[in-house]
Coordinates of C-alpha atoms in Angstrom, one line a residue:
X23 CA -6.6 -17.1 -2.1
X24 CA -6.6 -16.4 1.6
X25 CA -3.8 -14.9 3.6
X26 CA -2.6 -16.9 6.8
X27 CA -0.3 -15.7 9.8
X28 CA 0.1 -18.7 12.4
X29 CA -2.1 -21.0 11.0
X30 CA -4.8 -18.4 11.3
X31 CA -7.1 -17.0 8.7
X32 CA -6.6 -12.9 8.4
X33 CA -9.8 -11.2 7.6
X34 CA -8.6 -7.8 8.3
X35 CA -5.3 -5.9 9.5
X36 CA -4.9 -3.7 12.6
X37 CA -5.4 -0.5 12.5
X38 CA -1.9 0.5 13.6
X39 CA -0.2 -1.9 10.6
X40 CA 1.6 -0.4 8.1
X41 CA 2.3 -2.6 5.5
X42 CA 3.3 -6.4 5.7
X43 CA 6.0 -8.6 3.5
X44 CA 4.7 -11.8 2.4
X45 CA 6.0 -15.4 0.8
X46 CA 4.7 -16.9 -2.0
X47 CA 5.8 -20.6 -2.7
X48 CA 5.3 -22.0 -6.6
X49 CA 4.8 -25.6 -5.9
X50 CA 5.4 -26.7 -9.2
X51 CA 9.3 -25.7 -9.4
X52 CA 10.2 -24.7 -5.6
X53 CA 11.0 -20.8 -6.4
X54 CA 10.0 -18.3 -3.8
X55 CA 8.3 -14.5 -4.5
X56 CA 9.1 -11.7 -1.8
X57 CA 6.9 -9.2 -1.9
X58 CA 5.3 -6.1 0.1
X59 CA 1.6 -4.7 0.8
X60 CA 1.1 -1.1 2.0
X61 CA -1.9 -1.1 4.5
X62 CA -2.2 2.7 4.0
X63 CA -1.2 5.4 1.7
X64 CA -0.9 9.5 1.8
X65 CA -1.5 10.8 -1.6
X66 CA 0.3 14.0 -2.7
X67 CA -1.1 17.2 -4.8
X68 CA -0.4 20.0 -5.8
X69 CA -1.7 23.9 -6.5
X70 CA -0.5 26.7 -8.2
X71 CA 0.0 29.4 -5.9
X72 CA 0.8 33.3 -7.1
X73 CA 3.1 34.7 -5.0
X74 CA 3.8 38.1 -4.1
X75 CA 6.0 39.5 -6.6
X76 CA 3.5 37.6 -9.1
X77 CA 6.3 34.3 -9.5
X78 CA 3.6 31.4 -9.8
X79 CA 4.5 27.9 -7.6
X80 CA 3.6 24.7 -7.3
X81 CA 2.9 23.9 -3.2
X82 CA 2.7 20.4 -2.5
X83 CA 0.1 19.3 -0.1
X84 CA 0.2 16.2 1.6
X85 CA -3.5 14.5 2.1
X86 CA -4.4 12.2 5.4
X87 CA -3.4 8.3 5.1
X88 CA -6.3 6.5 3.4
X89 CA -6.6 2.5 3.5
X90 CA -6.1 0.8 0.6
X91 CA -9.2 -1.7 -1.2
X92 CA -8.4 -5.0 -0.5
X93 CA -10.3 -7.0 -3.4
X94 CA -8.0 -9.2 -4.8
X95 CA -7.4 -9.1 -8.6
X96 CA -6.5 -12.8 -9.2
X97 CA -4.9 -16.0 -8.0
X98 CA -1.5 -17.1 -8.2

């Protein structure tokens, strides 16, 4: 399965891309599949923090924007 954008082969995206929407055609029956990609992703965690008056709380930390694997899992 390759992916195409103006009759040209796309090895890799941009740095700068988000995410892209793509089309997928079943030739057999004529239906069409809309679907998204995210380029990158920020993952979220959290840690317990004690606070002052000894209340514990869950901070949220947000992690840098990692690229996602792009190993496709099968064919459609």
């Amino acid at each position: 399965m390759t992916w195409t954008y103006n009759n040209i082969i796309v090895e890799e995206l941009p740095e700068d891309c988000v995410g892209f929407v793509y089309l997928i055609t079943n030739k057999a029956n004529q239906r069409k599949y809309i679907g998204k990609k995210l380029a990158k992703f920020a993952k979220t965690t959290y840690k317990t923090v004690t606070q002052k008056n000894g209340v514990k709380k869950k901070k949220k930390y947000v992690v840098k924007l990692t690229p996602i694997g792009w190993n496709i899992m099968g064919q459609v």
